[in-house]
CSV table of C-alpha atoms and ligand atoms in Angstrom, one decimal:
chain,number,residue,atom,x,y,z
A,1,UNK,CA,82.0,99.8,49.5
A,2,UNK,CA,81.3,103.4,50.5
A,3,UNK,CA,84.1,105.7,49.4
A,4,UNK,CA,86.4,107.3,51.9
A,5,UNK,CA,84.9,110.7,52.9
A,6,UNK,CA,81.4,109.6,51.9
A,7,UNK,CA,79.1,110.0,54.9
A,8,UNK,CA,78.3,106.7,56.5
A,9,UNK,CA,75.2,106.0,58.6
A,10,UNK,CA,76.7,103.8,61.3
A,11,UNK,CA,74.1,101.2,62.5
A,12,UNK,CA,76.5,98.6,63.9
A,13,UNK,CA,76.9,99.7,67.5
A,14,UNK,CA,76.8,96.0,68.7
A,15,UNK,CA,80.2,95.7,67.0
A,16,UNK,CA,81.6,98.8,68.6
A,17,UNK,CA,80.6,102.3,69.7
A,18,UNK,CA,82.3,105.6,69.0
A,19,UNK,CA,84.1,106.9,72.0
A,20,UNK,CA,82.2,109.6,73.8
A,21,UNK,CA,83.7,113.1,73.2
A,22,UNK,CA,84.3,114.0,76.9
A,23,UNK,CA,85.9,110.6,77.5
A,24,UNK,CA,88.2,111.1,74.4
A,25,UNK,CA,89.3,114.4,75.7
A,26,UNK,CA,90.1,113.0,79.2
A,27,UNK,CA,92.1,110.1,77.7
A,28,UNK,CA,94.1,112.4,75.4
A,29,UNK,CA,95.0,114.5,78.5
A,30,UNK,CA,96.0,111.5,80.5
A,31,UNK,CA,98.0,110.0,77.6
A,32,UNK,CA,100.4,113.0,77.8
A,33,UNK,CA,101.4,111.9,81.3
A,34,UNK,CA,103.9,109.2,82.2
A,35,UNK,CA,101.7,106.7,84.0
A,36,UNK,CA,103.1,103.5,85.2
A,37,UNK,CA,101.0,102.5,88.2
A,38,UNK,CA,103.7,100.2,89.4
A,39,UNK,CA,106.3,102.9,89.8
A,40,UNK,CA,107.2,104.4,93.2
A,41,UNK,CA,107.9,107.9,92.2
A,42,UNK,CA,105.3,110.7,92.3
A,43,UNK,CA,104.0,110.2,88.7
A,44,UNK,CA,103.7,106.5,89.4
A,45,UNK,CA,101.8,107.1,92.7
A,46,UNK,CA,99.5,109.5,90.8
A,47,UNK,CA,98.8,106.8,88.2
A,48,UNK,CA,98.2,104.3,90.9
A,49,UNK,CA,95.7,106.6,92.7
A,50,UNK,CA,93.8,107.2,89.4
A,51,UNK,CA,93.8,103.4,88.6
A,52,UNK,CA,92.5,102.6,92.1
A,53,UNK,CA,89.9,105.4,91.9
A,54,UNK,CA,88.7,104.0,88.6
A,55,UNK,CA,88.6,100.5,90.1
A,56,UNK,CA,86.6,101.6,93.1
A,57,UNK,CA,84.1,103.5,90.9
A,58,UNK,CA,83.7,100.4,88.7
A,59,UNK,CA,83.3,98.2,91.7
A,60,UNK,CA,80.5,100.4,93.1
A,61,UNK,CA,78.6,100.3,89.8
A,62,UNK,CA,78.9,96.5,89.6
A,63,UNK,CA,78.3,95.9,93.3
A,64,UNK,CA,81.5,94.0,94.0
A,65,UNK,CA,84.5,94.8,96.0
A,66,UNK,CA,87.4,96.5,94.2
A,67,UNK,CA,89.6,93.4,94.8
A,68,UNK,CA,87.2,91.5,92.7
A,69,UNK,CA,87.8,93.5,89.5
A,70,UNK,CA,90.5,92.5,87.0
A,71,UNK,CA,91.1,95.0,84.2
A,72,UNK,CA,92.5,93.5,81.0
A,73,UNK,CA,92.3,94.2,77.2
A,74,UNK,CA,88.9,93.1,76.1
A,75,UNK,CA,85.9,90.9,76.8
A,76,UNK,CA,87.6,88.2,74.7
A,77,UNK,CA,90.5,88.2,77.1
A,78,UNK,CA,88.2,88.3,80.1
A,79,UNK,CA,86.4,85.2,78.9
A,80,UNK,CA,89.7,83.5,78.2
A,81,UNK,CA,91.0,84.2,81.6
A,82,UNK,CA,87.8,83.0,83.2
A,83,UNK,CA,87.7,79.7,81.3
A,84,UNK,CA,91.4,78.9,81.1
A,85,UNK,CA,92.0,80.2,84.6
A,86,UNK,CA,89.4,77.9,86.1
A,87,UNK,CA,90.3,74.9,83.9
A,88,UNK,CA,93.9,75.2,85.1
A,89,UNK,CA,92.8,75.0,88.8
A,90,UNK,CA,90.8,71.9,87.9
A,91,UNK,CA,93.7,70.4,85.9
A,92,UNK,CA,96.1,70.8,88.9
A,93,UNK,CA,93.5,68.9,91.0
A,94,UNK,CA,93.6,66.1,88.3
A,95,UNK,CA,90.0,67.0,87.2
A,96,UNK,CA,88.4,67.9,83.8
A,97,UNK,CA,86.2,71.0,84.0
A,98,UNK,CA,82.6,70.2,83.2
A,99,UNK,CA,81.2,73.2,81.3
A,100,UNK,CA,77.6,73.8,80.4
A,101,UNK,CA,77.2,76.3,77.6
A,102,UNK,CA,75.4,76.9,74.3
A,103,UNK,CA,75.8,77.9,70.7
A,104,UNK,CA,74.6,81.4,71.6
A,105,UNK,CA,77.7,82.3,73.4
A,106,UNK,CA,80.2,84.6,71.7
A,107,UNK,CA,83.0,82.9,69.7
A,108,UNK,CA,85.5,83.7,72.4
A,109,UNK,CA,83.6,81.4,74.7
A,110,UNK,CA,82.7,78.8,72.1
A,111,UNK,CA,86.1,78.5,70.7
A,112,UNK,CA,87.9,78.6,74.1
A,113,UNK,CA,85.7,75.8,75.6
A,114,UNK,CA,86.2,73.8,72.4
A,115,UNK,CA,90.0,74.3,72.7
A,116,UNK,CA,89.9,73.2,76.4
A,117,UNK,CA,88.0,70.1,75.4
A,118,UNK,CA,90.3,69.2,72.5
A,119,UNK,CA,93.2,69.3,75.0
A,120,UNK,CA,91.4,67.0,77.4
A,121,UNK,CA,91.0,69.8,80.0
A,122,UNK,CA,87.2,70.1,79.8
A,123,UNK,CA,84.0,68.2,79.0
A,124,UNK,CA,81.6,70.6,77.3
A,125,UNK,CA,77.8,70.1,77.3
A,126,UNK,CA,75.4,72.2,75.2
A,127,UNK,CA,72.1,73.6,76.3
A,128,UNK,CA,69.3,73.5,73.7
A,129,UNK,CA,68.4,76.8,72.0
A,130,UNK,CA,64.8,77.8,71.4
A,131,UNK,CA,63.7,79.3,68.0
A,132,UNK,CA,63.3,82.6,70.0
A,133,UNK,CA,67.0,82.6,70.7
A,134,UNK,CA,67.2,81.6,74.3
A,135,UNK,CA,69.4,79.0,75.9
A,136,UNK,CA,67.3,76.5,77.8
A,137,UNK,CA,68.6,76.0,81.3
A,138,UNK,CA,68.4,72.6,82.9
A,139,UNK,CA,66.2,71.9,86.0
A,140,UNK,CA,69.3,71.4,88.1
A,141,UNK,CA,72.9,72.0,87.4
A,142,UNK,CA,74.2,69.1,89.5
A,143,UNK,CA,77.4,67.8,88.0
A,144,UNK,CA,78.2,71.1,86.3
A,145,UNK,CA,81.4,72.9,87.3
A,146,UNK,CA,80.8,76.0,85.2
A,147,UNK,CA,77.8,77.4,83.5
A,148,UNK,CA,78.3,79.9,80.7
A,149,UNK,CA,75.2,81.9,80.2
A,150,UNK,CA,75.5,85.3,78.7
A,151,UNK,CA,73.0,88.1,79.6
A,152,UNK,CA,72.1,89.2,76.1
A,153,UNK,CA,73.0,87.6,72.8
A,154,UNK,CA,75.2,89.6,70.5
A,155,UNK,CA,73.6,88.7,67.2
A,156,UNK,CA,69.9,89.0,68.1
A,157,UNK,CA,69.9,91.0,71.3
A,158,UNK,CA,67.8,88.3,72.9
A,159,UNK,CA,67.7,88.5,76.7
A,160,UNK,CA,68.7,85.3,78.4
A,161,UNK,CA,67.2,83.6,81.4
A,162,UNK,CA,69.2,85.4,84.1
A,163,UNK,CA,66.5,84.8,86.8
A,164,UNK,CA,66.8,81.1,86.0
A,165,UNK,CA,70.6,81.1,86.2
A,166,UNK,CA,70.5,83.0,89.5
A,167,UNK,CA,68.1,80.4,90.9
A,168,UNK,CA,70.4,77.5,89.7
A,169,UNK,CA,73.4,79.2,91.2
A,170,UNK,CA,71.7,79.9,94.6
A,171,UNK,CA,70.6,76.2,94.6
A,172,UNK,CA,74.2,75.3,94.9
A,173,UNK,CA,75.1,74.7,91.3
A,174,UNK,CA,78.6,75.2,89.8
A,175,UNK,CA,80.2,78.6,89.1
A,176,UNK,CA,78.5,80.9,86.6
A,177,UNK,CA,80.3,83.0,84.0
A,178,UNK,CA,78.0,85.7,82.7
A,179,UNK,CA,79.1,87.7,79.7
A,180,UNK,CA,77.3,91.1,80.0
A,181,UNK,CA,79.2,92.7,77.1
A,182,UNK,CA,76.0,93.6,75.1
A,183,UNK,CA,73.8,93.9,78.1
A,184,UNK,CA,75.3,96.5,80.3
A,185,UNK,CA,74.5,99.5,78.2
A,186,UNK,CA,70.8,98.6,78.4
A,187,UNK,CA,70.4,97.3,82.0
A,188,UNK,CA,72.3,97.6,85.3
A,189,UNK,CA,74.5,94.8,86.5
A,190,UNK,CA,74.8,94.3,90.2
A,191,UNK,CA,76.9,91.2,90.6
A,192,UNK,CA,75.9,90.6,94.2
A,193,UNK,CA,72.2,90.5,93.2
A,194,UNK,CA,72.8,88.6,90.0
A,195,UNK,CA,74.7,85.8,91.8
A,196,UNK,CA,77.1,85.3,89.0
A,197,UNK,CA,80.7,84.3,90.1
A,198,UNK,CA,82.3,86.0,87.1
A,199,UNK,CA,81.1,88.7,84.8
A,200,UNK,CA,82.9,89.8,81.6
A,201,UNK,CA,82.5,93.0,79.7
A,202,UNK,CA,84.2,95.4,77.3
A,203,UNK,CA,84.6,99.2,77.2
A,204,UNK,CA,84.2,99.7,73.5
A,205,UNK,CA,80.6,98.6,73.5
A,206,UNK,CA,79.6,101.3,75.9
A,207,UNK,CA,81.1,104.4,74.3
A,208,UNK,CA,84.4,103.9,76.1
A,209,UNK,CA,87.8,103.3,74.4
A,210,UNK,CA,88.8,100.0,72.7
A,211,UNK,CA,91.6,98.0,74.3
A,212,UNK,CA,90.2,97.6,77.7
A,213,UNK,CA,87.7,95.2,79.4
A,214,UNK,CA,87.2,93.6,82.7
A,215,UNK,CA,86.4,90.4,84.5
A,216,UNK,CA,84.7,90.9,87.9
A,217,UNK,CA,83.1,88.9,90.7
A,218,UNK,CA,83.9,86.7,93.6
A,219,UNK,CA,85.1,84.0,91.2
A,220,UNK,CA,88.3,86.0,90.3
A,221,UNK,CA,89.7,84.8,93.6
A,222,UNK,CA,89.5,81.2,92.3
A,223,UNK,CA,91.4,81.7,89.1
A,224,UNK,CA,95.0,81.1,88.1
A,225,UNK,CA,96.6,83.7,85.8
A,226,UNK,CA,97.0,83.1,82.0
A,227,UNK,CA,99.5,86.0,81.6
A,228,UNK,CA,102.3,86.0,84.0
A,229,UNK,CA,105.4,88.1,84.7
A,230,UNK,CA,104.2,90.9,87.0
A,231,UNK,CA,102.1,91.6,90.1
A,232,UNK,CA,99.5,93.8,88.4
A,233,UNK,CA,95.8,93.2,88.8
A,234,UNK,CA,96.2,91.1,91.9
A,235,UNK,CA,98.7,88.8,90.2
A,236,UNK,CA,96.0,87.8,87.7
A,237,UNK,CA,97.0,89.7,84.7
A,238,UNK,CA,100.7,90.8,84.4
A,239,UNK,CA,101.6,93.9,82.3
A,240,UNK,CA,101.5,97.6,82.9
A,241,UNK,CA,98.0,98.8,83.1
A,242,UNK,CA,96.7,101.3,80.5
A,243,UNK,CA,95.6,103.8,83.1
A,244,UNK,CA,94.2,106.3,80.7
A,245,UNK,CA,92.0,103.7,79.0
A,246,UNK,CA,90.9,102.2,82.3
A,247,UNK,CA,89.9,105.8,83.4
A,248,UNK,CA,88.0,106.2,80.1
A,249,UNK,CA,86.2,102.8,80.7
A,250,UNK,CA,85.2,103.8,84.3
A,251,UNK,CA,83.8,107.1,82.9
A,252,UNK,CA,81.9,105.2,80.2
A,253,UNK,CA,80.4,102.9,82.8
A,254,UNK,CA,79.3,105.9,84.8
A,255,UNK,CA,77.7,107.6,81.8
A,256,UNK,CA,75.9,104.3,80.9
A,257,UNK,CA,74.4,104.3,84.3
A,258,UNK,CA,73.4,108.0,84.2
A,259,UNK,CA,72.1,108.0,80.6
A,260,UNK,CA,70.7,104.5,80.4
A,261,UNK,CA,67.0,105.4,80.6
A,262,UNK,CA,67.3,108.1,78.0
A,263,UNK,CA,69.4,105.9,75.7
A,264,UNK,CA,66.9,103.0,75.9
A,265,UNK,CA,64.0,105.2,75.2
A,266,UNK,CA,65.7,106.7,72.2
A,267,UNK,CA,66.6,103.3,70.9
A,268,UNK,CA,63.1,101.9,71.4
A,269,UNK,CA,61.7,104.9,69.5
A,270,UNK,CA,64.1,104.4,66.6
A,271,UNK,CA,63.1,100.7,66.5
A,272,UNK,CA,59.4,101.4,66.4
A,273,UNK,CA,59.7,104.2,63.8
A,274,UNK,CA,61.8,101.9,61.6
A,275,UNK,CA,59.5,98.9,61.8
A,276,UNK,CA,56.4,101.1,61.2
A,277,UNK,CA,58.1,102.4,58.0
A,278,UNK,CA,58.9,98.9,56.8
A,279,UNK,CA,55.3,97.9,57.4
A,280,UNK,CA,54.0,101.1,55.6
A,281,UNK,CA,56.2,100.3,52.6
A,282,UNK,CA,54.8,96.8,52.6
A,283,UNK,CA,58.1,95.1,53.2
A,284,UNK,CA,57.6,91.5,54.4
A,285,UNK,CA,60.0,91.0,57.3
A,286,UNK,CA,60.6,89.0,60.5
A,287,UNK,CA,62.6,90.0,63.6
A,288,UNK,CA,64.7,87.2,65.0
A,289,UNK,CA,64.1,86.9,68.6
A,290,UNK,CA,60.5,88.2,68.4
A,291,UNK,CA,58.9,90.9,70.5
A,292,UNK,CA,60.7,94.1,71.6
A,293,UNK,CA,60.6,93.2,75.3
A,294,UNK,CA,62.5,90.0,74.6
A,295,UNK,CA,65.4,91.9,73.2
A,296,UNK,CA,67.8,94.7,74.0
A,297,UNK,CA,66.2,98.1,73.0
A,298,UNK,CA,66.7,99.0,69.4
A,299,UNK,CA,68.6,95.7,68.7
A,300,UNK,CA,67.2,94.3,65.5
A,301,UNK,CA,68.2,91.1,63.7
A,302,UNK,CA,66.0,91.3,60.7
A,303,UNK,CA,65.1,88.9,58.0
A,304,UNK,CA,63.5,89.9,54.7
A,305,UNK,CA,62.5,86.7,52.9
A,306,UNK,CA,64.6,86.1,49.8
A,307,UNK,CA,67.3,88.5,50.9
A,308,UNK,CA,70.6,86.9,51.9
A,309,UNK,CA,72.1,88.6,55.0
A,310,UNK,CA,75.7,88.9,53.7
A,311,UNK,CA,74.6,90.2,50.3
A,312,UNK,CA,72.3,92.8,52.1
A,313,UNK,CA,75.3,94.0,54.1
A,314,UNK,CA,77.4,94.6,51.0
A,315,UNK,CA,74.5,96.3,49.1
A,316,UNK,CA,73.7,98.5,52.1
A,317,UNK,CA,77.4,99.4,52.5
A,318,UNK,CA,77.4,100.6,48.9
A,319,UNK,CA,74.5,102.9,49.8
A,320,UNK,CA,76.3,104.3,52.9
A,321,UNK,CA,74.9,102.2,55.7
A,322,UNK,CA,77.1,100.2,58.0
A,323,UNK,CA,75.2,97.2,59.3
A,324,UNK,CA,76.3,93.5,59.8
A,325,UNK,CA,75.0,90.0,59.2
A,326,UNK,CA,75.3,87.0,61.3
A,327,UNK,CA,77.5,85.3,58.7
A,328,UNK,CA,81.2,84.7,58.7
A,329,UNK,CA,83.6,83.4,56.2
A,330,UNK,CA,84.3,79.8,56.9
A,331,UNK,CA,86.8,78.1,54.6
A,332,UNK,CA,86.0,80.5,51.8
A,333,UNK,CA,82.2,80.2,52.0
A,334,UNK,CA,79.9,82.5,53.9
A,335,UNK,CA,78.2,80.6,56.6
A,336,UNK,CA,75.5,81.6,59.1
A,337,UNK,CA,76.8,81.8,62.7
A,338,UNK,CA,76.3,78.9,65.1
A,339,UNK,CA,73.9,81.0,67.1
A,340,UNK,CA,71.5,81.6,64.2
A,341,UNK,CA,71.9,78.0,63.0
A,342,UNK,CA,71.0,76.8,66.5
A,343,UNK,CA,67.8,78.9,66.4
A,344,UNK,CA,66.8,77.7,62.9
A,345,UNK,CA,68.3,74.2,62.6
A,346,UNK,CA,68.3,72.8,59.1
A,347,UNK,CA,67.1,76.1,57.6
A,348,UNK,CA,70.2,77.7,56.1
A,349,UNK,CA,68.2,80.4,54.3
A,350,UNK,CA,66.5,81.5,57.5
A,351,UNK,CA,69.8,81.5,59.5
A,352,UNK,CA,71.7,83.2,56.6
A,353,UNK,CA,69.1,85.9,56.1
A,354,UNK,CA,69.8,87.9,59.2
A,355,UNK,CA,70.8,91.5,58.9
A,356,UNK,CA,71.8,93.0,62.2
A,357,UNK,CA,70.9,96.7,62.7
A,358,UNK,CA,72.0,98.3,65.9
A,359,UNK,CA,71.5,102.0,66.2
A,360,UNK,CA,73.2,104.1,68.9
A,361,UNK,CA,73.0,107.3,70.9
A,362,UNK,CA,73.6,109.6,67.9
A,363,UNK,CA,71.4,107.7,65.4
A,364,UNK,CA,68.5,109.8,64.2
A,365,UNK,CA,64.9,109.0,63.1
A,366,UNK,CA,66.0,110.2,59.6
A,367,UNK,CA,68.8,107.6,59.5
A,368,UNK,CA,66.3,104.8,60.4
A,369,UNK,CA,63.8,105.9,57.7
A,370,UNK,CA,66.5,106.1,55.1
A,371,UNK,CA,67.6,102.6,56.0
A,372,UNK,CA,64.0,101.3,55.8
A,373,UNK,CA,63.7,102.9,52.3
A,374,UNK,CA,66.9,101.2,51.1
A,375,UNK,CA,65.8,97.9,52.5
A,376,UNK,CA,62.4,98.2,50.8
A,377,UNK,CA,64.3,98.8,47.5
A,378,UNK,CA,66.5,95.7,48.1
A,379,UNK,CA,63.4,93.7,49.1
A,380,UNK,CA,61.6,94.7,45.9
A,381,UNK,CA,64.6,93.6,43.8
A,382,UNK,CA,64.6,90.1,45.3
A,383,UNK,CA,60.9,89.7,45.1
A,384,UNK,CA,60.9,90.5,41.3
A,385,UNK,CA,63.9,88.3,40.5
B,1,PLP,N1,81.1,88.9,74.2
B,1,PLP,C1,80.1,89.4,73.6
B,1,PLP,C2,78.7,89.1,73.9
B,1,PLP,C3,80.4,90.3,72.5
B,1,PLP,O1,79.3,90.8,71.8
B,1,PLP,C4,81.7,90.6,72.2
B,1,PLP,C5,82.0,91.5,71.0
B,1,PLP,O2,81.3,91.6,70.1
B,1,PLP,C6,82.7,90.0,72.9
B,1,PLP,C7,82.4,89.2,73.9
B,1,PLP,C8,84.2,90.3,72.6
B,1,PLP,O3,84.4,91.6,73.0
B,1,PLP,P1,85.8,92.3,72.7
B,1,PLP,O4,85.7,93.0,71.4
B,1,PLP,O5,86.0,93.3,73.8
B,1,PLP,O6,86.9,91.2,72.7
C-alpha cells in the first residue's frame, strides 16, 4: 500500500470524484448555517428556498418537473426506493413485480431484485449480455412490469442500448428504471426525451459531495416510500434534508453540463495517449468493451494477458497509482464481478484480468504515461514468469 503522505495518482474516478473546490467552499459556508427546511422560522424558510431552488435547477437540467425529483443519500438508496417502492405497490395489489434486468446492473440493483425475489415479491428475468458488454433487449417487453437498463456500465463504461429501451417504453412496455450514475458526467440526460420512468444518480461521481443522490422522473409519483416518519421529499423520503449537500449536488450538475465537452475531450485525449504508449512499449492488451465510441470517454477496463486484475491493483497501489479491478472478495476468495463473468462466461482468467482505469478532470498526460510504464513493467514480469 502507498504510504500516507506519498503522492497518489488517482485513476479511480468511477468509484468517486474529488469534490470541486468551488463547491467545497459553498458547502462549508452553508454548513455553518442552521438549515432545517421543514422549520417555519426565517432560517428554516431560507433553507427551504435554497432547497427548492436547487430542486428547480436540477429539474431543468434533467427535463422533468421539480415535483418529480426525490433527493436522498446515494444512487444505492435511489435504486432501492425505485425497486422496493414499486414492488410494494404491486404487493398491495396482490401481484409479484416482473422485473427484466441483467448481470451488468450495479450490485444495488442486482442484490435488491434478488432480495425481492427471495421474499416472493418479484420474478426476475435476465437479459443476455454480449461479449462487448451490452445487455440485449428483447423485441418486445410485453409481460414486463419493470425494465432495469442502466445507461453506462460501471466496470467497463460500455454504453447501453438507450435508443432500444426508449423504443420499448414508447411501444407501451412496462416502467423503465435507468441508472445514469456513470453516464451523466459524459452525456446529458433529458428524462422527457429518454422516456425513462425513473432515473437514478449520485453526486459523488460528478465532483459533487458524497452523501446525496436522487431519483427522478414521472415514475416517482407511482412509488410508496421505504423510509417513513416525515413529510419531506413529497412524503417519499422522510428525514431532514442535507440542504448544503443538495446545493453542492445541484452545482455539480450545472458544472457537468457546462464543462462536459471540455472534460470529454480531455478524457479522450488521455485515453489515446495512454493506449499509444502501451502499444509503443509493446504491451499486449485488450480493452473490455472494445472501441472508444462504445464506451464512456477515457473509461478503460484493461486486460493484459497473464496479469490478474486484483494482483495488478495491489502492485499499482504500491507504485502510487489508485485504480480498481472488477473483482470482489466473495467468501474469502477474489471473484470476478457478475458483469465481467457475464461478458466472458466460463473464462475466469479473462473476467478476472480486468483493471479499471478511470482518469478525471485533474489527471495529466504525464500521469497516464507513468501508469503505462508501470503496467509495461508488470506485464514484462508476468510474461517472463
Ligand atoms: N449505480 C452505478 C452505475 C454506480 O456506478 C454506482 C457506484 O459506483 C452506484 C449505482 C451506487 O452509487 P452510490 O455510491 O451513490 O450509492
